[in-house]
mmCIF file of C-alpha atoms in Angstrom:
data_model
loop_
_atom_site.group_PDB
_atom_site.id
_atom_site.type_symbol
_atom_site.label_atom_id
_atom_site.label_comp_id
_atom_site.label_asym_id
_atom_site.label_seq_id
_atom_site.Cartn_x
_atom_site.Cartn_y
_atom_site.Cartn_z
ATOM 1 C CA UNK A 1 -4.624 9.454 -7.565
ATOM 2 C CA UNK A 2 -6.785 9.936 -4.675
ATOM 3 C CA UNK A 3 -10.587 11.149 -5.114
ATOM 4 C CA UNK A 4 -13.071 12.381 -2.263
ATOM 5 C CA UNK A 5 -16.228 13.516 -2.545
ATOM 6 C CA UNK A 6 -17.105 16.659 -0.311
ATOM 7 C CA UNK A 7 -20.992 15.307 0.926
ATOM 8 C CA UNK A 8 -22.020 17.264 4.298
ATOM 9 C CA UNK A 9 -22.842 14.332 6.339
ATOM 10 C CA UNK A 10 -19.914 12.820 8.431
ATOM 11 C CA UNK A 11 -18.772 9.436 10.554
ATOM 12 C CA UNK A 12 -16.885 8.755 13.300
ATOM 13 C CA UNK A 13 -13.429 7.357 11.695
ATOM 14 C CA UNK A 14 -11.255 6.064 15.052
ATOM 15 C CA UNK A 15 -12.839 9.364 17.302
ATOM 16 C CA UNK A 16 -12.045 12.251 14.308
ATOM 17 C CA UNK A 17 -15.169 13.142 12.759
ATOM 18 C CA UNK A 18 -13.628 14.938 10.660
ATOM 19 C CA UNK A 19 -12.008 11.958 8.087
ATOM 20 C CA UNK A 20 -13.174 10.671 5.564
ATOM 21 C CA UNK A 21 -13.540 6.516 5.179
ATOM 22 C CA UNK A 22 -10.916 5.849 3.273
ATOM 23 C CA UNK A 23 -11.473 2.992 0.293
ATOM 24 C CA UNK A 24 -8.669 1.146 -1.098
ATOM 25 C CA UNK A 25 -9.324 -0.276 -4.694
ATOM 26 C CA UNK A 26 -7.430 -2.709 -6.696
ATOM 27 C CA UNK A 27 -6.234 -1.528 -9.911
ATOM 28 C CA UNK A 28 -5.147 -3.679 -13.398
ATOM 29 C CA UNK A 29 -4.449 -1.820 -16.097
ATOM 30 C CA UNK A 30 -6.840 -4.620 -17.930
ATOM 31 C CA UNK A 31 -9.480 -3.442 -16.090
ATOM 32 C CA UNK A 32 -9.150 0.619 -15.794
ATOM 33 C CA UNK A 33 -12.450 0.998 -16.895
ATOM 34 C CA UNK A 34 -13.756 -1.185 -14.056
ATOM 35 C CA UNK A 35 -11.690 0.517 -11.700
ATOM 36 C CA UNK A 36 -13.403 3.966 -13.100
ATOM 37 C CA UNK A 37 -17.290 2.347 -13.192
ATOM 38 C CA UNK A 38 -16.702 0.969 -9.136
ATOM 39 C CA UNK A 39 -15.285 4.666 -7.769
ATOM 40 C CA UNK A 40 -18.475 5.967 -9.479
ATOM 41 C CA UNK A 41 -20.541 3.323 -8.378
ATOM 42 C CA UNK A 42 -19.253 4.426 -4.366
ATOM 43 C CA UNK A 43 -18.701 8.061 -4.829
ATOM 44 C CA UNK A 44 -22.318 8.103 -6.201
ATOM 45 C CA UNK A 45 -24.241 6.583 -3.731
ATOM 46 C CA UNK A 46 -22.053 7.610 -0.377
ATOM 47 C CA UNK A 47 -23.982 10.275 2.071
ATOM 48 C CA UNK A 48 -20.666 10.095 3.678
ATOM 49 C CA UNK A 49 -17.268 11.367 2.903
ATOM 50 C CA UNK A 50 -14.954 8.600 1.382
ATOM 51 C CA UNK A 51 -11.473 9.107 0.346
ATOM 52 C CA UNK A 52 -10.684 6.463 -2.827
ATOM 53 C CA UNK A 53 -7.130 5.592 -3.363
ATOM 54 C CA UNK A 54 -6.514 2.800 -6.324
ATOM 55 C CA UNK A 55 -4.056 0.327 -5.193
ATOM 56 C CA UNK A 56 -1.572 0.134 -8.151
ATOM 57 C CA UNK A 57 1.188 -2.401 -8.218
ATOM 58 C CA UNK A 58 3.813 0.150 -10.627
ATOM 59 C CA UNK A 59 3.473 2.223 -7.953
ATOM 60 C CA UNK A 60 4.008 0.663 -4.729
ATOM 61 C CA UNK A 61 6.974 -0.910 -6.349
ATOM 62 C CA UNK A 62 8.443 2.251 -7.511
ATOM 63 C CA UNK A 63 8.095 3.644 -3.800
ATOM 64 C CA UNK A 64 9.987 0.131 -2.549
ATOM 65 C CA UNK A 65 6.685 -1.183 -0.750
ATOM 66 C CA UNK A 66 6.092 -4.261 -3.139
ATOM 67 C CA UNK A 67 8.472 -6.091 -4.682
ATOM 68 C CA UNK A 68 7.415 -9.887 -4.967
ATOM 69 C CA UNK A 69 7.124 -11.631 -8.327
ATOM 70 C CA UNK A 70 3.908 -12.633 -9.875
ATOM 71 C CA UNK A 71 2.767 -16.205 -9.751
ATOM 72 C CA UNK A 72 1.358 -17.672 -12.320
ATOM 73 C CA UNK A 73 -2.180 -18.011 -10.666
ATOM 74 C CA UNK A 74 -2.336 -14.500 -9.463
ATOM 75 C CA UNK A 75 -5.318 -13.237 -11.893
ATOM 76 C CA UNK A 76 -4.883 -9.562 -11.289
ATOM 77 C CA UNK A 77 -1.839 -7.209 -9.871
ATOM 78 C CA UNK A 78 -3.369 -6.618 -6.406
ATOM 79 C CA UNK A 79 -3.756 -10.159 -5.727
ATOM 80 C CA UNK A 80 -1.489 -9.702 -3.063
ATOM 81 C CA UNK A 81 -0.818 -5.980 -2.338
ATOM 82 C CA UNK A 82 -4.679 -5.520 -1.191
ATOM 83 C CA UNK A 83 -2.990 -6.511 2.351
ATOM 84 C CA UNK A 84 -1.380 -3.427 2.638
ATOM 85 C CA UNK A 85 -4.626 -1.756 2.772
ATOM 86 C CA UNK A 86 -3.845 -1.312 6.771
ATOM 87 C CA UNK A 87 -0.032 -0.319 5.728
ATOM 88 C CA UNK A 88 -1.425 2.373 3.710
ATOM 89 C CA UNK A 89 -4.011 3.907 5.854
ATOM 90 C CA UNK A 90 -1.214 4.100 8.579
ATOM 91 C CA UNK A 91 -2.804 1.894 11.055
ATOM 92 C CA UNK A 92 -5.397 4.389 11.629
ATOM 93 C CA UNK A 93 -8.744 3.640 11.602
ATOM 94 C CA UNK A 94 -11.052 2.113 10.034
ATOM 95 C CA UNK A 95 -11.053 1.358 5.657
ATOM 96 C CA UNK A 96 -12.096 -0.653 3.320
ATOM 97 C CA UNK A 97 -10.237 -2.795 0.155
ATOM 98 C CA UNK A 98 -12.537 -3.629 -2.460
ATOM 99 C CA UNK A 99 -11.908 -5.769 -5.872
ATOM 100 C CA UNK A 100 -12.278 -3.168 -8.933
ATOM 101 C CA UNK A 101 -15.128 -5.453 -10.368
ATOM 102 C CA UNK A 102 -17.407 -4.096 -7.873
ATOM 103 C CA UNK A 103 -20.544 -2.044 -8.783
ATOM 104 C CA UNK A 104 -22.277 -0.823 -5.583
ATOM 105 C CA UNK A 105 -26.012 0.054 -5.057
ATOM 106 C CA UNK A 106 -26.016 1.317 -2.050
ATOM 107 C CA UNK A 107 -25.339 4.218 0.428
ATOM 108 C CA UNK A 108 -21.561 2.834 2.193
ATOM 109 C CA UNK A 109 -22.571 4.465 4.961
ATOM 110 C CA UNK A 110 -25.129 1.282 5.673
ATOM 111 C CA UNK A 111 -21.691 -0.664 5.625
ATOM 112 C CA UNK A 112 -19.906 1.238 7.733
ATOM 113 C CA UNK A 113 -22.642 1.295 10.363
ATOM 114 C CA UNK A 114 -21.985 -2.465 10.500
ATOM 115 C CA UNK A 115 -18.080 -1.884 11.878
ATOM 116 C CA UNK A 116 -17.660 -3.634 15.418
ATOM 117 C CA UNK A 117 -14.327 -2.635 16.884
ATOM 118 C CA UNK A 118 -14.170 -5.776 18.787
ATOM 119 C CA UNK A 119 -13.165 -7.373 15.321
ATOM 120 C CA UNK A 120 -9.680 -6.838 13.564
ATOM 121 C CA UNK A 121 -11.517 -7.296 10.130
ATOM 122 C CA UNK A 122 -14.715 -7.553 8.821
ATOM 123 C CA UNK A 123 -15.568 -9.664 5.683
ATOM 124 C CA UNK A 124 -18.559 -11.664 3.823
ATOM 125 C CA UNK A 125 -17.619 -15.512 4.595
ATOM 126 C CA UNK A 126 -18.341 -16.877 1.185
ATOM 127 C CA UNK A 127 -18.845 -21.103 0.852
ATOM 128 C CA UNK A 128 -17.578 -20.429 -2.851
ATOM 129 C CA UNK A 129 -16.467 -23.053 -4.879
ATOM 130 C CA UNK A 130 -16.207 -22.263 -8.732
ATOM 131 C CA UNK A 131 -16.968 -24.408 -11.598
ATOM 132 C CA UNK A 132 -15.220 -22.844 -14.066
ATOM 133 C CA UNK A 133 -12.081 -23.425 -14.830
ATOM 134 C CA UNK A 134 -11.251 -19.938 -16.225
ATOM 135 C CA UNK A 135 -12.417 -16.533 -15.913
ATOM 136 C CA UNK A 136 -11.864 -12.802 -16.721
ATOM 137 C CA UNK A 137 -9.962 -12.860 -20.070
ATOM 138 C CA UNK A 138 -8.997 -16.509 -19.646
ATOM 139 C CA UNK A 139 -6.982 -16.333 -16.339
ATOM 140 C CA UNK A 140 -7.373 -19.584 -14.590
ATOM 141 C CA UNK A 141 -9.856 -19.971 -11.794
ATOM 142 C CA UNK A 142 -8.755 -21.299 -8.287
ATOM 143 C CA UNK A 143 -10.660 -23.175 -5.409
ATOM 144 C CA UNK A 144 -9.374 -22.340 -1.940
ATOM 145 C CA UNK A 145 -10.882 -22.118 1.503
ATOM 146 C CA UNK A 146 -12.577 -18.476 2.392
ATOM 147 C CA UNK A 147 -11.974 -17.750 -1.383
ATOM 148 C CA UNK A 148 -13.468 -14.092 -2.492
ATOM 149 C CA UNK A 149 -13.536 -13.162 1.721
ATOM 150 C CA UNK A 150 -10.572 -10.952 0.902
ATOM 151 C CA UNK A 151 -12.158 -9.353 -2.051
ATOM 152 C CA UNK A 152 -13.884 -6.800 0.771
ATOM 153 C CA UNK A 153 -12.851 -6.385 3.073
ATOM 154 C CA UNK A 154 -13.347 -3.997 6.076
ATOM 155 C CA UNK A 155 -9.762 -3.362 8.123
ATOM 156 C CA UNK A 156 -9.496 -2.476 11.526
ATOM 157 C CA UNK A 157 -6.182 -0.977 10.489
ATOM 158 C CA UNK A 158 -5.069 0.153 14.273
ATOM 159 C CA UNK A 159 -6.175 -3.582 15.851
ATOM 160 C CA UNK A 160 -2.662 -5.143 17.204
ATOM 161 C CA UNK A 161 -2.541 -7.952 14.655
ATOM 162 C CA UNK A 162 -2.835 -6.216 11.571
ATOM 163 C CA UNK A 163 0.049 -3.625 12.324
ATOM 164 C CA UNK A 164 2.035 -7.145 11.356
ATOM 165 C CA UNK A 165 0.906 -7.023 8.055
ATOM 166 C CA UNK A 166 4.190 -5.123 7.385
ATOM 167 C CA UNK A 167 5.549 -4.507 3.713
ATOM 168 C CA UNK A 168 7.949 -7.458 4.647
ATOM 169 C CA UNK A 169 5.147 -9.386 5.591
ATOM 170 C CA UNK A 170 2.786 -8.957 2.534
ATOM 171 C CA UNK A 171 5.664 -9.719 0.244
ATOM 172 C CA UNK A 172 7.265 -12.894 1.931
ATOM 173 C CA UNK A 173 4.035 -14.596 3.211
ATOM 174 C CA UNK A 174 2.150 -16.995 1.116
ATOM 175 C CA UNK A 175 -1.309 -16.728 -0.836
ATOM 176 C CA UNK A 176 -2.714 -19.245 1.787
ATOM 177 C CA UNK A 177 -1.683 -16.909 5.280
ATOM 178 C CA UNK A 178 -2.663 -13.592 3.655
ATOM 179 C CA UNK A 179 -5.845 -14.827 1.627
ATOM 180 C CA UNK A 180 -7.160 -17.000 4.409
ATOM 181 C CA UNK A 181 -6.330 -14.238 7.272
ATOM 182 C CA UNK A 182 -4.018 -16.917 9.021
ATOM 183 C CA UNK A 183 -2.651 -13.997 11.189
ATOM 184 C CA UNK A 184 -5.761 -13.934 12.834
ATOM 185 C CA UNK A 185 -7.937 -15.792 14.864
ATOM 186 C CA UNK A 186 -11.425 -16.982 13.505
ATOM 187 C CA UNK A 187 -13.366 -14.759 16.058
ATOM 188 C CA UNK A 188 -11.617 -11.861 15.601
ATOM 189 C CA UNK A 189 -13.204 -12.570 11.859
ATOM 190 C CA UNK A 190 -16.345 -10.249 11.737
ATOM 191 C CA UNK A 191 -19.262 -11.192 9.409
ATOM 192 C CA UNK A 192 -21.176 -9.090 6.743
ATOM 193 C CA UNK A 193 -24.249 -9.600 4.273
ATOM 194 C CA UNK A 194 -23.393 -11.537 1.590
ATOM 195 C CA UNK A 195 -25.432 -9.025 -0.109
ATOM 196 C CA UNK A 196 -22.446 -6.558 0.289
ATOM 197 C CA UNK A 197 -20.569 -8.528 -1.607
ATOM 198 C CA UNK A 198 -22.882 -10.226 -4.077
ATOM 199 C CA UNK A 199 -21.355 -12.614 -6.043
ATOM 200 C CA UNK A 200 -22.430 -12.748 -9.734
ATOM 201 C CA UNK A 201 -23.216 -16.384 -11.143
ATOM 202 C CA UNK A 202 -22.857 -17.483 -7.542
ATOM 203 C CA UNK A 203 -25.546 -15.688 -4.968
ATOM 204 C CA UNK A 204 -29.159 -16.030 -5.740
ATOM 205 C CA UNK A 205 -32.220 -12.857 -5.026
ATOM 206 C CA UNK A 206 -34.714 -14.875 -3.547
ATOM 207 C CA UNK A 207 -38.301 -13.755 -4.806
ATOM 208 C CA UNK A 208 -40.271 -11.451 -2.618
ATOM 209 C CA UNK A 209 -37.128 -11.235 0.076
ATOM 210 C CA UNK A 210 -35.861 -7.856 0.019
ATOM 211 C CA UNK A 211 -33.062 -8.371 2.243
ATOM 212 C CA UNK A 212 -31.684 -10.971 -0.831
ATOM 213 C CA UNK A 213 -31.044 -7.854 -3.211
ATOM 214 C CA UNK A 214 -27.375 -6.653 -3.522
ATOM 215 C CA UNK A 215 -25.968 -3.943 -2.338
ATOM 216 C CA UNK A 216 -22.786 -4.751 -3.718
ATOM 217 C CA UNK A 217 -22.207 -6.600 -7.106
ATOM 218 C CA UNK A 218 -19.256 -8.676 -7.508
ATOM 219 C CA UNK A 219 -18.429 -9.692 -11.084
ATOM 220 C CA UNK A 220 -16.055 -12.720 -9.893
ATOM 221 C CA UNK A 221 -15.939 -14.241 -12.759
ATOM 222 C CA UNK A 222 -15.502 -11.307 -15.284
ATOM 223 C CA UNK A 223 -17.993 -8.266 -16.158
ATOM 224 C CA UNK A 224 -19.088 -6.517 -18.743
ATOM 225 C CA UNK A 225 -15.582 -5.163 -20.056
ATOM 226 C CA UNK A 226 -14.399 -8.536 -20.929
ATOM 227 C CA UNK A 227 -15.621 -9.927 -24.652
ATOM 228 C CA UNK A 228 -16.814 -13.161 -22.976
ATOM 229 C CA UNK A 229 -18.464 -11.636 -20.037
ATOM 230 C CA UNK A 230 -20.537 -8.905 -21.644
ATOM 231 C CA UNK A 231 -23.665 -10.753 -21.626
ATOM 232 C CA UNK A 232 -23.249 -11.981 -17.520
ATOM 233 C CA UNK A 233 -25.956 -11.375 -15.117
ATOM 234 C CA UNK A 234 -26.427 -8.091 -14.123
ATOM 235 C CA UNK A 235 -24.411 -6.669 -16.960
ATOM 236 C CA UNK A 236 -27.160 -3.963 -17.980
ATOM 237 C CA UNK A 237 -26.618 -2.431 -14.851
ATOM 238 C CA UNK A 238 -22.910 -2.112 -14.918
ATOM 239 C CA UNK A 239 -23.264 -0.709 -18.200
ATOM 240 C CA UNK A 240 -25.934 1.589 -17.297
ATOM 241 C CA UNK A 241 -23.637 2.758 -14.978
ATOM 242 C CA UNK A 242 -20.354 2.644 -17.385
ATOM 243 C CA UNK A 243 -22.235 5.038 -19.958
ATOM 244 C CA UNK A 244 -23.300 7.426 -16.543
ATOM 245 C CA UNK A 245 -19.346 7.552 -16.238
ATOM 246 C CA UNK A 246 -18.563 8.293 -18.987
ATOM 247 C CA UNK A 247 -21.325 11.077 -20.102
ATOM 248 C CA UNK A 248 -19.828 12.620 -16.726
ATOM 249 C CA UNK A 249 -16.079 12.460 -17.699
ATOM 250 C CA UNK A 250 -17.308 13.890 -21.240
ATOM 251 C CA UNK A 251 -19.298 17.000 -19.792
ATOM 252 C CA UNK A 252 -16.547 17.344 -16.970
ATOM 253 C CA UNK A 253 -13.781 17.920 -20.099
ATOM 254 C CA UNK A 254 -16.283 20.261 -21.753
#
């Protein structure tokens, strides 16, 4: 289940200008209809070709690329696969894994003007530490360092040191190498706008400070399509854009 959009205007994607960024989103089956709201959200918004690909654990274990067991504090099924996003795009390239609870704003060609080879990923470098001890539909919350920098994250997926992040590699290594980026050095660590990755309940718009507006919503701690989250901030526009979706998906079947 891949989906493009066909828009005129094109970027450079490792020297071919003729590919499409390719987005790589995490999929639960509790959350389909977040998956479905975020592609719309991108495919939208994007003056740029983008190739979306969901990243869906029943898959990738059917093809024999992911085959480690879930712990009990991994909240959703990509907790882990997300690092084959380079894996996946062959180590070609530039692309982008994103959470599912994502609603974007903006164009993502402003984000992809932002990519600096020099850097083997690019990320927002949250100071995020959660009060809550739950969240979503009553999966228990975590504190860790750089928690939520892999929820986007841009991947420079030809850069020597992420052609290790191997199938064996994203299955064996622990939560605290892959989520923290330990195969990297802190400098090779590229830094974006918190704004593109705006987390809900956490990140502030500052009055009369454009630049403080998201381009980028993060529901971290559960959106709209959870019963106890319906009533978060910023849930009118999710659901603005939900019933968009699905008036589309309704004429599209006509």
């Amino acid at each position: 289940m891949t989906l493009a959009n066909g828009n005129a205007h094109r970027m450079t994607n490792n020297g071919d200008v003729s590919k499409p960024f390719k987005i790589f989103v995490g999929y639960d089956p509790r959350e389909d209809l977040a998956y479905d709201v975020c592609r719309h959200s991108i495919l939208k918004r994007s003056s740029i070709p983008v190739e979306i690909t969901p990243i869906v654990q029943s898959d990738l274990r059917k093809k024999g690329l992911y085959w480690r067991e879930r712990g009990q504090l991994e909240s959703t099924e990509f907790s882990f696969s997300r690092f084959l996003t380079p894996y996946l795009a062959n180590y070609d390239g530039w692309a982008m894994f994103v959470d599912c609870d994502f609603l974007y704003l903006a164009d993502i060609k402003e984000l992809t003007e932002m990519i600096d080879d020099k850097y083997a990923i690019m990320c927002v470098h949250h100071d995020y530490s959660p009060k809550e001890t739950t969240k979503m539909d009553g999966a228990v919350q975590t504190v860790y360092p750089r928690k939520n920098w892999s929820s986007m994250v841009l991947y420079n997926c030809g850069h020597p040191k992420n052609k290790g992040l191997t199938p064996e590699v994203v299955n064996k290594q622990t939560g605290a190498f892959l989520h923290r980026f330990q195969w990297l050095e802190d400098d090779e660590i590229g830094s974006v706008p918190y704004v593109w990755n705006f987390l809900e309940g956490h990140n502030k718009v500052v009055k009369n400070d454009s630049t403080s507006s998201p381009k980028a919503i993060h529901y971290t701690r559960g959106g709209p399509w959870f019963e106890t989250w319906k009533n978060c901030e910023f849930a009118d526009l999710w659901v603005n854009e939900m019933q968009e979706y699905m008036e589309e998906k309704k004429s599209n079947a006509s």
